[in-house]
Each structure stands twice: as C-alpha cells, then as structure tokens.
Amino acid sequence: AVVSDLRRATGRFPHDTRLAELIRVLTTGNQRFAELWATGSVTTHREDHKTIEHPTVGPITVDCDVLTDGDHELKIVIMTAEPGSADEPKLRLAEIAGPPVTATSSRARSR
C-alpha cells in the first residue's frame, strides 16, 4: 500500500527531486521495494495493520487508519491497538515514553 501511495505521489509531483531520489534509493537498495514498484500499482493508502518496533517498549502491533486531504496531500495516521490486547498498554507506554533520545537531540536540549 505504501509503495503504491508513493507511485501516486510521483504522478502528482513529477518534478520533485527529493521524491525521485527517494524512489531511486529504495529501488536500488531494496529488492522487495523494487518488485513492488515494478508492478505499477497506484492507489491511496487508507488503512494498514503493522508491527512497530519501538526502541523503549519493543514491538507493538497496531491498526493504522490514514485520513487524507486530497487537495493538499495532508495525511493524519491514527494508530490503535486492539482493545484488551497485550499491545494496548504497550502503545500507551510508547506515547508516554515519546521518541527515542539521540545524541543530537540530547545535545540540543543541553544548550
């Protein structure tokens, strides 16, 4: 779904050099991406089910719903865990933990 969504973006923004470079890197560096890209499929990414590897909490399986504003290419991704599952409290903990702290972000905060 994501590869197909990227193909849609390249059709809407054919002169975007950063997007073209991303596609080039992904196509040459990832055989699975290259195979999917070669299918030529074009769709809009609306929903997905995936496992996210959070650096503090570990793997969290979530459902993702993508809300889009087609006129401006704005997207909101809403991730939810199945109620009552082991992933539900892990997702809440990940929200509290926030993004991982990197050397760059810790230096920026100390200034």
PDB file of N, CA and C in Angstrom:
ATOM      1  N   ALA A   1       0.826  -1.199   0.000  1.00  0.00           N
ATOM      2  CA  ALA A   1       0.000   0.000   0.000  1.00  0.00           C
ATOM      3  C   ALA A   1       0.867   1.259   0.000  1.00  0.00           C
ATOM      4  N   VAL A   2       1.957   1.232   0.773  1.00  0.00           N
ATOM      5  CA  VAL A   2       2.818   2.419   0.852  1.00  0.00           C
ATOM      6  C   VAL A   2       3.536   2.649  -0.477  1.00  0.00           C
ATOM      7  N   VAL A   3       4.007   1.583  -1.104  1.00  0.00           N
ATOM      8  CA  VAL A   3       4.688   1.718  -2.404  1.00  0.00           C
ATOM      9  C   VAL A   3       3.725   2.290  -3.433  1.00  0.00           C
ATOM     10  N   SER A   4       2.520   1.782  -3.440  1.00  0.00           N
ATOM     11  CA  SER A   4       1.506   2.267  -4.365  1.00  0.00           C
ATOM     12  C   SER A   4       1.182   3.741  -4.106  1.00  0.00           C
ATOM     13  N   ASP A   5       1.133   4.116  -2.836  1.00  0.00           N
ATOM     14  CA  ASP A   5       0.889   5.505  -2.469  1.00  0.00           C
ATOM     15  C   ASP A   5       2.046   6.399  -2.932  1.00  0.00           C
ATOM     16  N   LEU A   6       3.264   5.903  -2.829  1.00  0.00           N
ATOM     17  CA  LEU A   6       4.423   6.663  -3.330  1.00  0.00           C
ATOM     18  C   LEU A   6       4.333   6.855  -4.846  1.00  0.00           C
ATOM     19  N   ARG A   7       3.900   5.809  -5.537  1.00  0.00           N
ATOM     20  CA  ARG A   7       3.754   5.935  -7.003  1.00  0.00           C
ATOM     21  C   ARG A   7       2.724   7.017  -7.332  1.00  0.00           C
ATOM     22  N   ARG A   8       1.655   7.059  -6.573  1.00  0.00           N
ATOM     23  CA  ARG A   8       0.637   8.102  -6.758  1.00  0.00           C
ATOM     24  C   ARG A   8       1.257   9.482  -6.558  1.00  0.00           C
ATOM     25  N   ALA A   9       2.099   9.614  -5.531  1.00  0.00           N
ATOM     26  CA  ALA A   9       2.751  10.898  -5.255  1.00  0.00           C
ATOM     27  C   ALA A   9       3.674  11.309  -6.401  1.00  0.00           C
ATOM     28  N   THR A  10       4.380  10.359  -7.009  1.00  0.00           N
ATOM     29  CA  THR A  10       5.274  10.716  -8.118  1.00  0.00           C
ATOM     30  C   THR A  10       4.481  11.200  -9.326  1.00  0.00           C
ATOM     31  N   GLY A  11       3.259  10.691  -9.486  1.00  0.00           N
ATOM     32  CA  GLY A  11       2.406  11.185 -10.572  1.00  0.00           C
ATOM     33  C   GLY A  11       1.911  12.595 -10.308  1.00  0.00           C
ATOM     34  N   ARG A  12       1.635  12.899  -9.058  1.00  0.00           N
ATOM     35  CA  ARG A  12       1.156  14.241  -8.700  1.00  0.00           C
ATOM     36  C   ARG A  12       2.284  15.267  -8.689  1.00  0.00           C
ATOM     37  N   PHE A  13       3.493  14.810  -8.360  1.00  0.00           N
ATOM     38  CA  PHE A  13       4.637  15.725  -8.237  1.00  0.00           C
ATOM     39  C   PHE A  13       5.815  15.210  -9.065  1.00  0.00           C
ATOM     40  N   PRO A  14       5.668  15.200 -10.396  1.00  0.00           N
ATOM     41  CA  PRO A  14       6.688  14.583 -11.259  1.00  0.00           C
ATOM     42  C   PRO A  14       8.042  15.294 -11.248  1.00  0.00           C
ATOM     43  N   HIS A  15       8.094  16.521 -10.802  1.00  0.00           N
ATOM     44  CA  HIS A  15       9.363  17.271 -10.817  1.00  0.00           C
ATOM     45  C   HIS A  15       9.993  17.395  -9.433  1.00  0.00           C
ATOM     46  N   ASP A  16       9.479  16.667  -8.460  1.00  0.00           N
ATOM     47  CA  ASP A  16      10.014  16.712  -7.099  1.00  0.00           C
ATOM     48  C   ASP A  16      11.300  15.886  -7.052  1.00  0.00           C
ATOM     49  N   THR A  17      12.430  16.565  -6.946  1.00  0.00           N
ATOM     50  CA  THR A  17      13.721  15.871  -6.990  1.00  0.00           C
ATOM     51  C   THR A  17      13.969  15.022  -5.737  1.00  0.00           C
ATOM     52  N   ARG A  18      13.483  15.464  -4.579  1.00  0.00           N
ATOM     53  CA  ARG A  18      13.678  14.679  -3.354  1.00  0.00           C
ATOM     54  C   ARG A  18      12.883  13.375  -3.425  1.00  0.00           C
ATOM     55  N   LEU A  19      11.678  13.442  -3.950  1.00  0.00           N
ATOM     56  CA  LEU A  19      10.857  12.239  -4.103  1.00  0.00           C
ATOM     57  C   LEU A  19      11.507  11.286  -5.110  1.00  0.00           C
ATOM     58  N   ALA A  20      12.000  11.827  -6.206  1.00  0.00           N
ATOM     59  CA  ALA A  20      12.671  10.995  -7.215  1.00  0.00           C
ATOM     60  C   ALA A  20      13.907  10.320  -6.630  1.00  0.00           C
ATOM     61  N   GLU A  21      14.650  11.040  -5.821  1.00  0.00           N
ATOM     62  CA  GLU A  21      15.845  10.467  -5.192  1.00  0.00           C
ATOM     63  C   GLU A  21      15.459   9.361  -4.199  1.00  0.00           C
ATOM     64  N   LEU A  22      14.396   9.576  -3.441  1.00  0.00           N
ATOM     65  CA  LEU A  22      13.923   8.552  -2.513  1.00  0.00           C
ATOM     66  C   LEU A  22      13.561   7.278  -3.269  1.00  0.00           C
ATOM     67  N   ILE A  23      12.851   7.406  -4.358  1.00  0.00           N
ATOM     68  CA  ILE A  23      12.458   6.244  -5.150  1.00  0.00           C
ATOM     69  C   ILE A  23      13.694   5.542  -5.713  1.00  0.00           C
ATOM     70  N   ARG A  24      14.667   6.316  -6.183  1.00  0.00           N
ATOM     71  CA  ARG A  24      15.901   5.732  -6.722  1.00  0.00           C
ATOM     72  C   ARG A  24      16.638   4.934  -5.650  1.00  0.00           C
ATOM     73  N   VAL A  25      16.782   5.501  -4.459  1.00  0.00           N
ATOM     74  CA  VAL A  25      17.483   4.826  -3.363  1.00  0.00           C
ATOM     75  C   VAL A  25      16.747   3.557  -2.948  1.00  0.00           C
ATOM     76  N   LEU A  26      15.437   3.653  -2.803  1.00  0.00           N
ATOM     77  CA  LEU A  26      14.655   2.492  -2.387  1.00  0.00           C
ATOM     78  C   LEU A  26      14.665   1.387  -3.448  1.00  0.00           C
ATOM     79  N   THR A  27      14.602   1.770  -4.705  1.00  0.00           N
ATOM     80  CA  THR A  27      14.571   0.790  -5.788  1.00  0.00           C
ATOM     81  C   THR A  27      15.899   0.056  -5.911  1.00  0.00           C
ATOM     82  N   THR A  28      17.001   0.769  -5.756  1.00  0.00           N
ATOM     83  CA  THR A  28      18.310   0.122  -5.891  1.00  0.00           C
ATOM     84  C   THR A  28      18.751  -0.579  -4.612  1.00  0.00           C
ATOM     85  N   GLY A  29      18.224  -0.153  -3.475  1.00  0.00           N
ATOM     86  CA  GLY A  29      18.689  -0.712  -2.212  1.00  0.00           C
ATOM     87  C   GLY A  29      17.775  -1.731  -1.567  1.00  0.00           C
ATOM     88  N   ASN A  30      16.604  -2.007  -2.168  1.00  0.00           N
ATOM     89  CA  ASN A  30      15.653  -2.906  -1.533  1.00  0.00           C
ATOM     90  C   ASN A  30      14.934  -3.700  -2.617  1.00  0.00           C
ATOM     91  N   GLN A  31      15.281  -4.980  -2.722  1.00  0.00           N
ATOM     92  CA  GLN A  31      14.715  -5.815  -3.786  1.00  0.00           C
ATOM     93  C   GLN A  31      13.195  -5.899  -3.704  1.00  0.00           C
ATOM     94  N   ARG A  32      12.655  -6.033  -2.490  1.00  0.00           N
ATOM     95  CA  ARG A  32      11.192  -6.134  -2.335  1.00  0.00           C
ATOM     96  C   ARG A  32      10.512  -4.853  -2.813  1.00  0.00           C
ATOM     97  N   PHE A  33      11.079  -3.692  -2.448  1.00  0.00           N
ATOM     98  CA  PHE A  33      10.524  -2.423  -2.916  1.00  0.00           C
ATOM     99  C   PHE A  33      10.566  -2.377  -4.440  1.00  0.00           C
ATOM    100  N   ALA A  34      11.697  -2.769  -5.028  1.00  0.00           N
ATOM    101  CA  ALA A  34      11.837  -2.737  -6.488  1.00  0.00           C
ATOM    102  C   ALA A  34      10.786  -3.613  -7.165  1.00  0.00           C
ATOM    103  N   GLU A  35      10.521  -4.790  -6.581  1.00  0.00           N
ATOM    104  CA  GLU A  35       9.495  -5.682  -7.135  1.00  0.00           C
ATOM    105  C   GLU A  35       8.113  -5.034  -7.070  1.00  0.00           C
ATOM    106  N   LEU A  36       7.805  -4.464  -5.920  1.00  0.00           N
ATOM    107  CA  LEU A  36       6.503  -3.810  -5.766  1.00  0.00           C
ATOM    108  C   LEU A  36       6.383  -2.590  -6.678  1.00  0.00           C
ATOM    109  N   TRP A  37       7.467  -1.831  -6.801  1.00  0.00           N
ATOM    110  CA  TRP A  37       7.469  -0.644  -7.654  1.00  0.00           C
ATOM    111  C   TRP A  37       7.217  -1.031  -9.113  1.00  0.00           C
ATOM    112  N   ALA A  38       7.798  -2.138  -9.530  1.00  0.00           N
ATOM    113  CA  ALA A  38       7.675  -2.592 -10.923  1.00  0.00           C
ATOM    114  C   ALA A  38       6.252  -2.990 -11.293  1.00  0.00           C
ATOM    115  N   THR A  39       5.394  -3.277 -10.315  1.00  0.00           N
ATOM    116  CA  THR A  39       4.013  -3.652 -10.631  1.00  0.00           C
ATOM    117  C   THR A  39       3.230  -2.485 -11.222  1.00  0.00           C
ATOM    118  N   GLY A  40       3.644  -1.254 -10.897  1.00  0.00           N
ATOM    119  CA  GLY A  40       2.962  -0.075 -11.429  1.00  0.00           C
ATOM    120  C   GLY A  40       1.654   0.264 -10.745  1.00  0.00           C
ATOM    121  N   SER A  41       1.355  -0.393  -9.654  1.00  0.00           N
ATOM    122  CA  SER A  41       0.097  -0.167  -8.934  1.00  0.00           C
ATOM    123  C   SER A  41       0.024   1.253  -8.362  1.00  0.00           C
ATOM    124  N   VAL A  42      -1.148   1.873  -8.510  1.00  0.00           N
ATOM    125  CA  VAL A  42      -1.382   3.215  -7.978  1.00  0.00           C
ATOM    126  C   VAL A  42      -2.669   3.201  -7.164  1.00  0.00           C
ATOM    127  N   THR A  43      -2.551   3.429  -5.877  1.00  0.00           N
ATOM    128  CA  THR A  43      -3.722   3.511  -5.010  1.00  0.00           C
ATOM    129  C   THR A  43      -3.459   4.534  -3.915  1.00  0.00           C
ATOM    130  N   THR A  44      -4.460   4.733  -3.096  1.00  0.00           N
ATOM    131  CA  THR A  44      -4.318   5.597  -1.936  1.00  0.00           C
ATOM    132  C   THR A  44      -4.248   4.715  -0.704  1.00  0.00           C
ATOM    133  N   HIS A  45      -3.300   4.985   0.146  1.00  0.00           N
ATOM    134  CA  HIS A  45      -3.084   4.208   1.363  1.00  0.00           C
ATOM    135  C   HIS A  45      -4.092   4.670   2.418  1.00  0.00           C
ATOM    136  N   ARG A  46      -5.085   3.842   2.731  1.00  0.00           N
ATOM    137  CA  ARG A  46      -6.150   4.220   3.662  1.00  0.00           C
ATOM    138  C   ARG A  46      -6.042   3.521   5.011  1.00  0.00           C
ATOM    139  N   GLU A  47      -5.585   2.253   5.001  1.00  0.00           N
ATOM    140  CA  GLU A  47      -5.503   1.506   6.255  1.00  0.00           C
ATOM    141  C   GLU A  47      -4.408   0.466   6.149  1.00  0.00           C
ATOM    142  N   ASP A  48      -3.941   0.029   7.306  1.00  0.00           N
ATOM    143  CA  ASP A  48      -2.872  -0.953   7.337  1.00  0.00           C
ATOM    144  C   ASP A  48      -2.861  -1.608   8.710  1.00  0.00           C
ATOM    145  N   HIS A  49      -2.232  -2.727   8.795  1.00  0.00           N
ATOM    146  CA  HIS A  49      -2.029  -3.447  10.055  1.00  0.00           C
ATOM    147  C   HIS A  49      -0.538  -3.730  10.096  1.00  0.00           C
ATOM    148  N   LYS A  50       0.161  -3.234  11.112  1.00  0.00           N
ATOM    149  CA  LYS A  50       1.610  -3.392  11.123  1.00  0.00           C
ATOM    150  C   LYS A  50       2.140  -3.541  12.534  1.00  0.00           C
ATOM    151  N   THR A  51       3.379  -3.970  12.608  1.00  0.00           N
ATOM    152  CA  THR A  51       4.078  -4.059  13.878  1.00  0.00           C
ATOM    153  C   THR A  51       5.183  -3.012  13.870  1.00  0.00           C
ATOM    154  N   ILE A  52       5.156  -2.165  14.872  1.00  0.00           N
ATOM    155  CA  ILE A  52       6.141  -1.096  15.021  1.00  0.00           C
ATOM    156  C   ILE A  52       7.159  -1.537  16.062  1.00  0.00           C
ATOM    157  N   GLU A  53       8.417  -1.339  15.772  1.00  0.00           N
ATOM    158  CA  GLU A  53       9.481  -1.676  16.716  1.00  0.00           C
ATOM    159  C   GLU A  53       9.855  -0.414  17.475  1.00  0.00           C
ATOM    160  N   HIS A  54       9.286  -0.245  18.675  1.00  0.00           N
ATOM    161  CA  HIS A  54       9.561   0.938  19.496  1.00  0.00           C
ATOM    162  C   HIS A  54      10.834   0.679  20.297  1.00  0.00           C
ATOM    163  N   PRO A  55      11.779   1.638  20.319  1.00  0.00           N
ATOM    164  CA  PRO A  55      13.067   1.399  20.976  1.00  0.00           C
ATOM    165  C   PRO A  55      12.984   1.188  22.491  1.00  0.00           C
ATOM    166  N   THR A  56      11.947   1.681  23.129  1.00  0.00           N
ATOM    167  CA  THR A  56      11.809   1.525  24.575  1.00  0.00           C
ATOM    168  C   THR A  56      10.863   0.398  24.938  1.00  0.00           C
ATOM    169  N   VAL A  57       9.745   0.308  24.246  1.00  0.00           N
ATOM    170  CA  VAL A  57       8.672  -0.620  24.593  1.00  0.00           C
ATOM    171  C   VAL A  57       8.801  -1.958  23.871  1.00  0.00           C
ATOM    172  N   GLY A  58       9.460  -1.964  22.722  1.00  0.00           N
ATOM    173  CA  GLY A  58       9.560  -3.181  21.920  1.00  0.00           C
ATOM    174  C   GLY A  58       8.492  -3.216  20.849  1.00  0.00           C
ATOM    175  N   PRO A  59       8.206  -4.386  20.275  1.00  0.00           N
ATOM    176  CA  PRO A  59       7.244  -4.470  19.173  1.00  0.00           C
ATOM    177  C   PRO A  59       5.804  -4.226  19.644  1.00  0.00           C
ATOM    178  N   ILE A  60       5.079  -3.426  18.849  1.00  0.00           N
ATOM    179  CA  ILE A  60       3.677  -3.116  19.126  1.00  0.00           C
ATOM    180  C   ILE A  60       2.904  -3.318  17.827  1.00  0.00           C
ATOM    181  N   THR A  61       1.909  -4.186  17.858  1.00  0.00           N
ATOM    182  CA  THR A  61       1.079  -4.403  16.683  1.00  0.00           C
ATOM    183  C   THR A  61      -0.100  -3.439  16.730  1.00  0.00           C
ATOM    184  N   VAL A  62      -0.273  -2.676  15.652  1.00  0.00           N
ATOM    185  CA  VAL A  62      -1.305  -1.639  15.608  1.00  0.00           C
ATOM    186  C   VAL A  62      -2.079  -1.702  14.299  1.00  0.00           C
ATOM    187  N   ASP A  63      -3.286  -1.153  14.355  1.00  0.00           N
ATOM    188  CA  ASP A  63      -4.064  -0.874  13.152  1.00  0.00           C
ATOM    189  C   ASP A  63      -3.848   0.598  12.837  1.00  0.00           C
ATOM    190  N   CYS A  64      -3.618   0.905  11.573  1.00  0.00           N
ATOM    191  CA  CYS A  64      -3.398   2.287  11.146  1.00  0.00           C
ATOM    192  C   CYS A  64      -4.502   2.700  10.195  1.00  0.00           C
ATOM    193  N   ASP A  65      -5.111   3.825  10.482  1.00  0.00           N
ATOM    194  CA  ASP A  65      -6.096   4.422   9.588  1.00  0.00           C
ATOM    195  C   ASP A  65      -5.513   5.740   9.112  1.00  0.00           C
ATOM    196  N   VAL A  66      -5.550   5.963   7.799  1.00  0.00           N
ATOM    197  CA  VAL A  66      -4.965   7.154   7.204  1.00  0.00           C
ATOM    198  C   VAL A  66      -6.089   8.062   6.717  1.00  0.00           C
ATOM    199  N   LEU A  67      -6.131   9.262   7.267  1.00  0.00           N
ATOM    200  CA  LEU A  67      -7.086  10.275   6.824  1.00  0.00           C
ATOM    201  C   LEU A  67      -6.335  11.236   5.915  1.00  0.00           C
ATOM    202  N   THR A  68      -6.910  11.515   4.750  1.00  0.00           N
ATOM    203  CA  THR A  68      -6.211  12.380   3.797  1.00  0.00           C
ATOM    204  C   THR A  68      -7.067  13.555   3.370  1.00  0.00           C
ATOM    205  N   ASP A  69      -6.377  14.608   2.993  1.00  0.00           N
ATOM    206  CA  ASP A  69      -6.988  15.761   2.357  1.00  0.00           C
ATOM    207  C   ASP A  69      -6.391  15.788   0.957  1.00  0.00           C
ATOM    208  N   GLY A  70      -7.081  15.193   0.010  1.00  0.00           N
ATOM    209  CA  GLY A  70      -6.555  15.021  -1.337  1.00  0.00           C
ATOM    210  C   GLY A  70      -6.115  16.294  -2.023  1.00  0.00           C
ATOM    211  N   ASP A  71      -6.704  17.423  -1.656  1.00  0.00           N
ATOM    212  CA  ASP A  71      -6.339  18.671  -2.310  1.00  0.00           C
ATOM    213  C   ASP A  71      -4.971  19.181  -1.891  1.00  0.00           C
ATOM    214  N   HIS A  72      -4.544  18.859  -0.678  1.00  0.00           N
ATOM    215  CA  HIS A  72      -3.291  19.402  -0.163  1.00  0.00           C
ATOM    216  C   HIS A  72      -2.271  18.332   0.203  1.00  0.00           C
ATOM    217  N   GLU A  73      -2.603  17.062  -0.028  1.00  0.00           N
ATOM    218  CA  GLU A  73      -1.719  15.950   0.292  1.00  0.00           C
ATOM    219  C   GLU A  73      -1.357  15.891   1.773  1.00  0.00           C
ATOM    220  N   LEU A  74      -2.257  16.364   2.623  1.00  0.00           N
ATOM    221  CA  LEU A  74      -2.058  16.258   4.059  1.00  0.00           C
ATOM    222  C   LEU A  74      -2.573  14.906   4.514  1.00  0.00           C
ATOM    223  N   LYS A  75      -1.853  14.283   5.457  1.00  0.00           N
ATOM    224  CA  LYS A  75      -2.267  12.976   5.958  1.00  0.00           C
ATOM    225  C   LYS A  75      -2.152  12.947   7.471  1.00  0.00           C
ATOM    226  N   ILE A  76      -3.100  12.292   8.083  1.00  0.00           N
ATOM    227  CA  ILE A  76      -3.063  12.012   9.513  1.00  0.00           C
ATOM    228  C   ILE A  76      -3.152  10.502   9.653  1.00  0.00           C
ATOM    229  N   VAL A  77      -2.207   9.919  10.369  1.00  0.00           N
ATOM    230  CA  VAL A  77      -2.212   8.479  10.594  1.00  0.00           C
ATOM    231  C   VAL A  77      -2.611   8.241  12.047  1.00  0.00           C
ATOM    232  N   ILE A  78      -3.680   7.488  12.225  1.00  0.00           N
ATOM    233  CA  ILE A  78      -4.175   7.168  13.560  1.00  0.00           C
ATOM    234  C   ILE A  78      -3.837   5.708  13.837  1.00  0.00           C
ATOM    235  N   MET A  79      -3.059   5.491  14.902  1.00  0.00           N
ATOM    236  CA  MET A  79      -2.675   4.132  15.267  1.00  0.00           C
ATOM    237  C   MET A  79      -3.413   3.714  16.527  1.00  0.00           C
ATOM    238  N   THR A  80      -4.028   2.536  16.467  1.00  0.00           N
ATOM    239  CA  THR A  80      -4.732   1.996  17.622  1.00  0.00           C
ATOM    240  C   THR A  80      -4.332   0.534  17.801  1.00  0.00           C
ATOM    241  N   ALA A  81      -4.348   0.102  19.048  1.00  0.00           N
ATOM    242  CA  ALA A  81      -4.108  -1.307  19.351  1.00  0.00           C
ATOM    243  C   ALA A  81      -5.448  -1.948  19.671  1.00  0.00           C
ATOM    244  N   GLU A  82      -5.549  -3.227  19.443  1.00  0.00           N
ATOM    245  CA  GLU A  82      -6.797  -3.936  19.730  1.00  0.00           C
ATOM    246  C   GLU A  82      -7.106  -3.836  21.223  1.00  0.00           C
ATOM    247  N   PRO A  83      -8.304  -3.364  21.559  1.00  0.00           N
ATOM    248  CA  PRO A  83      -8.674  -3.252  22.976  1.00  0.00           C
ATOM    249  C   PRO A  83      -8.530  -4.594  23.700  1.00  0.00           C
ATOM    250  N   GLY A  84      -7.911  -4.550  24.872  1.00  0.00           N
ATOM    251  CA  GLY A  84      -7.729  -5.748  25.674  1.00  0.00           C
ATOM    252  C   GLY A  84      -6.530  -6.597  25.285  1.00  0.00           C
ATOM    253  N   SER A  85      -5.845  -6.224  24.204  1.00  0.00           N
ATOM    254  CA  SER A  85      -4.677  -6.994  23.770  1.00  0.00           C
ATOM    255  C   SER A  85      -3.448  -6.578  24.582  1.00  0.00           C
ATOM    256  N   ALA A  86      -2.388  -7.351  24.480  1.00  0.00           N
ATOM    257  CA  ALA A  86      -1.121  -7.003  25.138  1.00  0.00           C
ATOM    258  C   ALA A  86      -0.511  -5.747  24.522  1.00  0.00           C
ATOM    259  N   ASP A  87      -0.900  -5.438  23.288  1.00  0.00           N
ATOM    260  CA  ASP A  87      -0.357  -4.264  22.613  1.00  0.00           C
ATOM    261  C   ASP A  87      -0.981  -2.958  23.093  1.00  0.00           C
ATOM    262  N   GLU A  88      -2.178  -3.007  23.645  1.00  0.00           N
ATOM    263  CA  GLU A  88      -2.852  -1.787  24.083  1.00  0.00           C
ATOM    264  C   GLU A  88      -2.042  -1.033  25.147  1.00  0.00           C
ATOM    265  N   PRO A  89      -1.618  -1.657  26.244  1.00  0.00           N
ATOM    266  CA  PRO A  89      -0.819  -0.906  27.223  1.00  0.00           C
ATOM    267  C   PRO A  89       0.569  -0.538  26.684  1.00  0.00           C
ATOM    268  N   LYS A  90       1.114  -1.353  25.774  1.00  0.00           N
ATOM    269  CA  LYS A  90       2.417  -1.019  25.182  1.00  0.00           C
ATOM    270  C   LYS A  90       2.322   0.252  24.340  1.00  0.00           C
ATOM    271  N   LEU A  91       1.203   0.410  23.613  1.00  0.00           N
ATOM    272  CA  LEU A  91       1.013   1.617  22.818  1.00  0.00           C
ATOM    273  C   LEU A  91       0.884   2.838  23.722  1.00  0.00           C
ATOM    274  N   ARG A  92       0.151   2.699  24.807  1.00  0.00           N
ATOM    275  CA  ARG A  92       0.030   3.809  25.764  1.00  0.00           C
ATOM    276  C   ARG A  92       1.386   4.166  26.359  1.00  0.00           C
ATOM    277  N   LEU A  93       2.167   3.168  26.709  1.00  0.00           N
ATOM    278  CA  LEU A  93       3.503   3.405  27.268  1.00  0.00           C
ATOM    279  C   LEU A  93       4.403   4.089  26.247  1.00  0.00           C
ATOM    280  N   ALA A  94       4.296   3.693  24.989  1.00  0.00           N
ATOM    281  CA  ALA A  94       5.089   4.327  23.931  1.00  0.00           C
ATOM    282  C   ALA A  94       4.728   5.802  23.783  1.00  0.00           C
ATOM    283  N   GLU A  95       3.442   6.131  23.942  1.00  0.00           N
ATOM    284  CA  GLU A  95       3.009   7.526  23.880  1.00  0.00           C
ATOM    285  C   GLU A  95       3.659   8.335  24.996  1.00  0.00           C
ATOM    286  N   ILE A  96       3.737   7.745  26.180  1.00  0.00           N
ATOM    287  CA  ILE A  96       4.341   8.429  27.327  1.00  0.00           C
ATOM    288  C   ILE A  96       5.855   8.532  27.156  1.00  0.00           C
ATOM    289  N   ALA A  97       6.476   7.445  26.679  1.00  0.00           N
ATOM    290  CA  ALA A  97       7.932   7.408  26.517  1.00  0.00           C
ATOM    291  C   ALA A  97       8.397   8.417  25.472  1.00  0.00           C
ATOM    292  N   GLY A  98       7.589   8.644  24.459  1.00  0.00           N
ATOM    293  CA  GLY A  98       7.956   9.583  23.407  1.00  0.00           C
ATOM    294  C   GLY A  98       9.010   9.018  22.476  1.00  0.00           C
ATOM    295  N   PRO A  99       9.533   9.878  21.605  1.00  0.00           N
ATOM    296  CA  PRO A  99      10.534   9.417  20.641  1.00  0.00           C
ATOM    297  C   PRO A  99      11.849   9.096  21.343  1.00  0.00           C
ATOM    298  N   PRO A 100      12.675   8.262  20.715  1.00  0.00           N
ATOM    299  CA  PRO A 100      13.956   7.915  21.324  1.00  0.00           C
ATOM    300  C   PRO A 100      14.869   9.132  21.423  1.00  0.00           C
ATOM    301  N   VAL A 101      15.678   9.156  22.440  1.00  0.00           N
ATOM    302  CA  VAL A 101      16.649  10.233  22.616  1.00  0.00           C
ATOM    303  C   VAL A 101      17.912   9.851  21.864  1.00  0.00           C
ATOM    304  N   THR A 102      18.348  10.747  20.980  1.00  0.00           N
ATOM    305  CA  THR A 102      19.578  10.517  20.220  1.00  0.00           C
ATOM    306  C   THR A 102      20.644  11.473  20.718  1.00  0.00           C
ATOM    307  N   ALA A 103      21.869  11.248  20.315  1.00  0.00           N
ATOM    308  CA  ALA A 103      22.961  12.133  20.713  1.00  0.00           C
ATOM    309  C   ALA A 103      22.689  13.559  20.251  1.00  0.00           C
ATOM    310  N   THR A 104      22.138  13.715  19.054  1.00  0.00           N
ATOM    311  CA  THR A 104      21.835  15.041  18.520  1.00  0.00           C
ATOM    312  C   THR A 104      20.762  15.736  19.349  1.00  0.00           C
ATOM    313  N   SER A 105      19.671  15.014  19.673  1.00  0.00           N
ATOM    314  CA  SER A 105      18.589  15.659  20.414  1.00  0.00           C
ATOM    315  C   SER A 105      19.000  15.966  21.845  1.00  0.00           C
ATOM    316  N   SER A 106      19.839  15.137  22.470  1.00  0.00           N
ATOM    317  CA  SER A 106      20.269  15.433  23.833  1.00  0.00           C
ATOM    318  C   SER A 106      21.215  16.626  23.877  1.00  0.00           C
ATOM    319  N   ARG A 107      22.052  16.811  22.842  1.00  0.00           N
ATOM    320  CA  ARG A 107      22.939  17.989  22.781  1.00  0.00           C
ATOM    321  C   ARG A 107      22.103  19.259  22.607  1.00  0.00           C
ATOM    322  N   ALA A 108      21.045  19.174  21.780  1.00  0.00           N
ATOM    323  CA  ALA A 108      20.200  20.352  21.536  1.00  0.00           C
ATOM    324  C   ALA A 108      19.508  20.788  22.815  1.00  0.00           C
ATOM    325  N   ARG A 109      19.068  19.831  23.637  1.00  0.00           N
ATOM    326  CA  ARG A 109      18.385  20.191  24.882  1.00  0.00           C
ATOM    327  C   ARG A 109      19.339  20.779  25.900  1.00  0.00           C
ATOM    328  N   SER A 110      20.610  20.405  25.885  1.00  0.00           N
ATOM    329  CA  SER A 110      21.544  20.879  26.905  1.00  0.00           C
ATOM    330  C   SER A 110      22.049  22.289  26.610  1.00  0.00           C
ATOM    331  N   ARG A 111      21.753  22.814  25.457  1.00  0.00           N
ATOM    332  CA  ARG A 111      22.234  24.171  25.099  1.00  0.00           C
ATOM    333  C   ARG A 111      21.395  25.231  25.707  1.00  0.00           C
TER     334      ARG A 111
END
